[in-house]
PDB file of C-alpha atoms in Angstrom:
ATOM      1  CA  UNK U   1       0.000   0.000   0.000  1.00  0.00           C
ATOM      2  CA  UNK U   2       3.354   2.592   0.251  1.00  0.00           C
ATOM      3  CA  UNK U   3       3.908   4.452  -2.965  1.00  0.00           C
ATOM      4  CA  UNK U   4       6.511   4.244  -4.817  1.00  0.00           C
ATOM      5  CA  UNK U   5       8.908   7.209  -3.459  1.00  0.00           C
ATOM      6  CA  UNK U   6       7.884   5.722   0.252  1.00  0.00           C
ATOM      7  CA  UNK U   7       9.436   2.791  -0.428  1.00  0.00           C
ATOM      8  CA  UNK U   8      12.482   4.277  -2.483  1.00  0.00           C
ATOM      9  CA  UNK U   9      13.080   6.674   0.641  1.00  0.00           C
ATOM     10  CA  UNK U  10      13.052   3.609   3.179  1.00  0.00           C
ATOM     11  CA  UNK U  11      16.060   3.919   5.657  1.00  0.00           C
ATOM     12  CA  UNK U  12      17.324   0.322   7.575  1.00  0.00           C
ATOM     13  CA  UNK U  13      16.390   2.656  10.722  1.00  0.00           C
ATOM     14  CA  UNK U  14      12.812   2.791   9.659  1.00  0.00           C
ATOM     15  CA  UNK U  15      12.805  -1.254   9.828  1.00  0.00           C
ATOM     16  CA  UNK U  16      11.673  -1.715  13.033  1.00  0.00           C
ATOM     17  CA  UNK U  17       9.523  -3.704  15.805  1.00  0.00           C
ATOM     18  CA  UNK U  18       7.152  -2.179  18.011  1.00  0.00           C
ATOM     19  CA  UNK U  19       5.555  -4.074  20.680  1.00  0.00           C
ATOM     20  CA  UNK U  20       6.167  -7.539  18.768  1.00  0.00           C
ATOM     21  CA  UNK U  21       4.724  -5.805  15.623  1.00  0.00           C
ATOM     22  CA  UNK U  22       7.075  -4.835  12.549  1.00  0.00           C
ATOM     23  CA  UNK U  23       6.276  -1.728  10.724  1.00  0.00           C
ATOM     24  CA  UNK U  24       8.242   0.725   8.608  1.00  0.00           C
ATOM     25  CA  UNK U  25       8.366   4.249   9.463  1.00  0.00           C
ATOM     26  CA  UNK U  26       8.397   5.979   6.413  1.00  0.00           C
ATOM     27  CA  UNK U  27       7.828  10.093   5.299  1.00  0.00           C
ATOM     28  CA  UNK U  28       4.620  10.420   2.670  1.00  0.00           C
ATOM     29  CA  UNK U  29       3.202  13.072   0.896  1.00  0.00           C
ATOM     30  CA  UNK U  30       3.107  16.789   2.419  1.00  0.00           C
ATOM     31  CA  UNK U  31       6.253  15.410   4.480  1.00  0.00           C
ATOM     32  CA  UNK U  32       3.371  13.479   6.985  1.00  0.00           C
ATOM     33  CA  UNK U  33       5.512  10.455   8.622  1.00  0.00           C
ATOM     34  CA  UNK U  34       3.391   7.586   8.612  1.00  0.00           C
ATOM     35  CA  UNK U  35       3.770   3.902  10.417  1.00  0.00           C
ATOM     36  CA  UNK U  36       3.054   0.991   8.154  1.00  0.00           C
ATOM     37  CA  UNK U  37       2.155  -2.322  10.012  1.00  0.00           C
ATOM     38  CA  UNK U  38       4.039  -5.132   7.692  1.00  0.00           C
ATOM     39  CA  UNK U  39       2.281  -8.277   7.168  1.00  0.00           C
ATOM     40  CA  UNK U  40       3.987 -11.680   8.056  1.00  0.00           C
ATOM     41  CA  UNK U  41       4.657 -12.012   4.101  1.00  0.00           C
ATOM     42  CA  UNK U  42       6.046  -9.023   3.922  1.00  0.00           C
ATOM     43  CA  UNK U  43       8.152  -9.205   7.210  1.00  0.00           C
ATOM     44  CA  UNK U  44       9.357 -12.606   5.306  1.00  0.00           C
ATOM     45  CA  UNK U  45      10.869 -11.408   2.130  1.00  0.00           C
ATOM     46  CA  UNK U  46      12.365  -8.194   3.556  1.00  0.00           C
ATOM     47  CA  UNK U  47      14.074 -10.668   6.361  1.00  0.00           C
ATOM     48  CA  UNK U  48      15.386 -13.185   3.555  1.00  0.00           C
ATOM     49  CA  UNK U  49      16.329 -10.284   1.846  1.00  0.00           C
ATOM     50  CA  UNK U  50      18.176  -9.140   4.935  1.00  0.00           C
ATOM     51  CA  UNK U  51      20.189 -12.372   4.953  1.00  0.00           C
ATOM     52  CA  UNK U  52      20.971 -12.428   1.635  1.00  0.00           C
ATOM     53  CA  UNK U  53      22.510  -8.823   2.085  1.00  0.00           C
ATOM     54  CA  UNK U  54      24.787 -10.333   4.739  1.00  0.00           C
ATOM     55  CA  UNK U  55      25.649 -13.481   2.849  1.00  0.00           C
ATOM     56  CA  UNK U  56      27.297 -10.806   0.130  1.00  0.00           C
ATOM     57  CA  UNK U  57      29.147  -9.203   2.703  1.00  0.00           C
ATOM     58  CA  UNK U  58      26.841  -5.864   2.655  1.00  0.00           C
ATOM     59  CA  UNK U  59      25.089  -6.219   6.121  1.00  0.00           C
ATOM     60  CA  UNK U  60      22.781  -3.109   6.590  1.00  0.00           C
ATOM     61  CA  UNK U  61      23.862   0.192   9.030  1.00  0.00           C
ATOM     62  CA  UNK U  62      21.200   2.066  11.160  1.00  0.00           C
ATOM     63  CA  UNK U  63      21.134   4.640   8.625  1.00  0.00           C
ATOM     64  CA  UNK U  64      21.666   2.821   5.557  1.00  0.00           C
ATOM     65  CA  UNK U  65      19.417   2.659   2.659  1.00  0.00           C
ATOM     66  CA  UNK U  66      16.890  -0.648   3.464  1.00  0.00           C
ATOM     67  CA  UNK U  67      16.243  -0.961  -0.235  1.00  0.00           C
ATOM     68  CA  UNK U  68      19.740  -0.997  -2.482  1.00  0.00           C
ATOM     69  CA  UNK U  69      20.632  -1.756  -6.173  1.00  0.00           C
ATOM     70  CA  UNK U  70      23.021  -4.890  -6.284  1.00  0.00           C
ATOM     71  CA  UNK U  71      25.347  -3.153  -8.975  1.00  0.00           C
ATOM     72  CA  UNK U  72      26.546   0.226  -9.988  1.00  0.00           C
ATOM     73  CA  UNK U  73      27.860   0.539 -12.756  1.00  0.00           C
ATOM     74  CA  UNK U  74      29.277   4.377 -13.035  1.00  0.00           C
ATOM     75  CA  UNK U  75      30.765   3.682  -8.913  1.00  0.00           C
ATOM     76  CA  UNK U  76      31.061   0.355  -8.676  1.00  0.00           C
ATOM     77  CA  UNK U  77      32.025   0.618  -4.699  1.00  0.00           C
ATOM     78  CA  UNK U  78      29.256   3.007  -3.645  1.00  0.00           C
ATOM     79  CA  UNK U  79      26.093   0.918  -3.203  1.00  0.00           C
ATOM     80  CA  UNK U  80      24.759   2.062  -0.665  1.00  0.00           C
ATOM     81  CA  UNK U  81      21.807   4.293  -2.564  1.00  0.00           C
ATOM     82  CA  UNK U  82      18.719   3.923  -3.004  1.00  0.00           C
ATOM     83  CA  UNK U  83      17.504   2.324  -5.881  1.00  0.00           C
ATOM     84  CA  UNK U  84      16.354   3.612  -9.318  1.00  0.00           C
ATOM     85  CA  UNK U  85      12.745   3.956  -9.430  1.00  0.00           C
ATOM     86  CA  UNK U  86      12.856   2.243 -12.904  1.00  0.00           C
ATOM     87  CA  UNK U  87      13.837  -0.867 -11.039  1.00  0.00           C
ATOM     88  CA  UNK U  88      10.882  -1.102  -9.130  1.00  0.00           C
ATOM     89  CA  UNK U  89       8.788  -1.425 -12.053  1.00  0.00           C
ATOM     90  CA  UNK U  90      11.746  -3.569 -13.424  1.00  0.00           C
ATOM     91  CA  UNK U  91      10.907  -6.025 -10.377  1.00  0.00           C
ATOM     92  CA  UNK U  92       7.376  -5.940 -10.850  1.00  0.00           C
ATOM     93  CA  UNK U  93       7.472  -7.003 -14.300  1.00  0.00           C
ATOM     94  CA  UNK U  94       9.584  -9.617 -13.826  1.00  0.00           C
ATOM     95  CA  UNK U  95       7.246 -10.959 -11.133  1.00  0.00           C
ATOM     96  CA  UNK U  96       4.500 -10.727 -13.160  1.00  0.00           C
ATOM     97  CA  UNK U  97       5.471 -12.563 -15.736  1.00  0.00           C
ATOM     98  CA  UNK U  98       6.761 -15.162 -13.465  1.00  0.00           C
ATOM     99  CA  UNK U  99       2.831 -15.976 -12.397  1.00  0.00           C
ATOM    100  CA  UNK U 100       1.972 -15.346 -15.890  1.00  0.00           C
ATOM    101  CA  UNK U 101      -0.171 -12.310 -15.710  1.00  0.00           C
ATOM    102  CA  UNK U 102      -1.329 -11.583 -18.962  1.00  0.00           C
ATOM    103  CA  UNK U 103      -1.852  -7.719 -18.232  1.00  0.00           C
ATOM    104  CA  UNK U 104       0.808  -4.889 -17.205  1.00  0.00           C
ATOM    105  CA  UNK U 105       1.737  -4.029 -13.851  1.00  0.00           C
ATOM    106  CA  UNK U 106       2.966  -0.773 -12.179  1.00  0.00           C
ATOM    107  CA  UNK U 107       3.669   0.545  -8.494  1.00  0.00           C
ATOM    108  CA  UNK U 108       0.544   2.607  -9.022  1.00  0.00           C
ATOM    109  CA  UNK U 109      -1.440  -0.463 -10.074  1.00  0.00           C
ATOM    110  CA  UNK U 110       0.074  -2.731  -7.359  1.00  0.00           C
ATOM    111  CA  UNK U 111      -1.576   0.503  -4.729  1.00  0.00           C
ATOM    112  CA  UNK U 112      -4.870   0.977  -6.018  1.00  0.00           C
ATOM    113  CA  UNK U 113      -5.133  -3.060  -5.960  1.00  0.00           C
ATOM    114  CA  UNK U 114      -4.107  -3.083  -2.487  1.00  0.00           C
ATOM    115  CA  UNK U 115      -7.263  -0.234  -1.853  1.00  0.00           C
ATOM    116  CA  UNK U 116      -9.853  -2.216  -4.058  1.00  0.00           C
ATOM    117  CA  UNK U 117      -8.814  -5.214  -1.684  1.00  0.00           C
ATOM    118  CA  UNK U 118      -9.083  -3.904   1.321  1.00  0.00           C
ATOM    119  CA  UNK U 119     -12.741  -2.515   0.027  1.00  0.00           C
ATOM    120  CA  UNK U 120     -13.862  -5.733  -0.667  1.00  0.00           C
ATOM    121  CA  UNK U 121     -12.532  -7.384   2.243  1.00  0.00           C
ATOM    122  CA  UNK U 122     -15.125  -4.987   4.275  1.00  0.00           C
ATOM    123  CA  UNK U 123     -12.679  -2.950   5.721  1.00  0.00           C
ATOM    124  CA  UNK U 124     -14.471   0.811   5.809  1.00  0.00           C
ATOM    125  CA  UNK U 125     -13.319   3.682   3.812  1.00  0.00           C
ATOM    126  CA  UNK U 126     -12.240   5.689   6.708  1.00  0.00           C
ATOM    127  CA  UNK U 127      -9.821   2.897   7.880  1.00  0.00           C
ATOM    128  CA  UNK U 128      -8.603   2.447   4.413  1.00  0.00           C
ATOM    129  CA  UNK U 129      -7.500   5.908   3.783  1.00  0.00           C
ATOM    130  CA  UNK U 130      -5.654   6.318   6.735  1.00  0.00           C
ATOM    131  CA  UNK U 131      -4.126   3.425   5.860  1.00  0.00           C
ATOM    132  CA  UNK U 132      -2.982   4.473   2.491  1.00  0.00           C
ATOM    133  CA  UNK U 133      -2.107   7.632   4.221  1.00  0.00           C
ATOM    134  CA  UNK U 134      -4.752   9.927   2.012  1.00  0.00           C
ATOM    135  CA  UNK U 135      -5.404  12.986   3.642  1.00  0.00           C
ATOM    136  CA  UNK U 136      -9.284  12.845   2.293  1.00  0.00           C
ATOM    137  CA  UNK U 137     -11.417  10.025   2.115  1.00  0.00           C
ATOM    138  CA  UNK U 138     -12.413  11.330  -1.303  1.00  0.00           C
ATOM    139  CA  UNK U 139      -8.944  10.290  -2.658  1.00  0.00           C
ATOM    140  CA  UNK U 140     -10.192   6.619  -1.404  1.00  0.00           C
ATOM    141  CA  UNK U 141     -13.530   6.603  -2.886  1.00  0.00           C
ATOM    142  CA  UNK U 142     -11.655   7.554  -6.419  1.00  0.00           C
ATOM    143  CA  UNK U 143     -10.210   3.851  -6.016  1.00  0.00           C
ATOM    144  CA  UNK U 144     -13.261   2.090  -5.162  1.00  0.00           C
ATOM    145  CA  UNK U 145     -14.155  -0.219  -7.996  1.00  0.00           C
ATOM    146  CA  UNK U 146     -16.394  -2.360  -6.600  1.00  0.00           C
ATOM    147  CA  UNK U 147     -19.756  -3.734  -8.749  1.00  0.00           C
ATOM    148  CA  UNK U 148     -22.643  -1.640  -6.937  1.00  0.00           C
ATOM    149  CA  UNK U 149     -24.692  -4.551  -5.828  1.00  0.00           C
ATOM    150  CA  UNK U 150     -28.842  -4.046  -5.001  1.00  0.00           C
ATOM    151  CA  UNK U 151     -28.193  -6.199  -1.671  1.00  0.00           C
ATOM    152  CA  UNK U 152     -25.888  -4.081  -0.324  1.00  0.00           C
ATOM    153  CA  UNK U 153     -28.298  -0.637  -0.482  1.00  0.00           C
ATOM    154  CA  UNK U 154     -28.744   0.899   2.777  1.00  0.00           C
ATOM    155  CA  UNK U 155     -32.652   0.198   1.938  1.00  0.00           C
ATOM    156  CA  UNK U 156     -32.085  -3.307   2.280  1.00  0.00           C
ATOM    157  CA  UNK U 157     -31.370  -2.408   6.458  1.00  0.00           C
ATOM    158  CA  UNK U 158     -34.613  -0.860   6.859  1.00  0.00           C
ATOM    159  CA  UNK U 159     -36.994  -3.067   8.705  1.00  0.00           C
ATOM    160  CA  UNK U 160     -40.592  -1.297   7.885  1.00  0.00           C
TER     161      UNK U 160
END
């Protein structure tokens, strides 16, 4: 659910556990810092990935970028930067046509998936946008995709 640029700005410092929970701190849009709760998944690949970043002799700093490019070509020493946005749609891709998706992905795509989810799953509008970190809850309602169904009219709650 981070955007692109959230993710890109992601410090090893803002990989952290709070009360047995690990989130990422990271700073959104207008500057607001935000706390994103990571699911188990999640928590998963970014520890494997953690590993494998020690296992090539790069184990992360406190203020190290979390998220780094495995080569540089014009400094071949200096990789700790954060990487190209290009390769995050680079990585998508290359997942996505590894579970054969027969239609293009982007960052953006990947977001407003993660909203229409949510949506679906029940999970009200209000909690959704502060969980995308929108500062209205018409931003939210731009995303929501869902078929309007005749079961789920208010009406239908009316008991006279």
């Amino acid at each position: 659910g981070l955007r692109k640029s959230e993710i890109l700005n992601l410090k090893y410092s803002n990989y952290r556990e709070i009360n047995d929970y690990k989130v990422v701190e990271f700073k959104g849009k207008g500057g607001k810092v935000g706390q994103k709760l990571l699911h188990p998944i999640c928590v998963e690949a970014i520890e494997e990935y953690l590993e494998w970043m020690k296992s090539v002799d790069r184990e992360l700093e406190i203020e190290d970028w979390l998220f780094q490019p495995t080569r540089n070509p014009s400094d071949p020493k200096n990789l700790n930067k954060p990487l190209n946005p290009k390769t995050i749609n680079e990585i998508l891709d290359k997942y996505a046509k590894k579970i054969e998706l027969n239609f293009k992905v982007s960052p953006h795509s990947a977001r407003a998936t993660f909203i229409g989810e949510l949506l679906e799953a029940g999970v009200d509008i209000y909690s959704v946008a502060r969980e995308v970190n929108h500062s209205s809850v018409k931003t939210t309602q731009e995303y929501d995709k869902r078929r309007k169904k005749f079961s789920d009219s208010p009406i239908s709650k009316l008991k006279y």
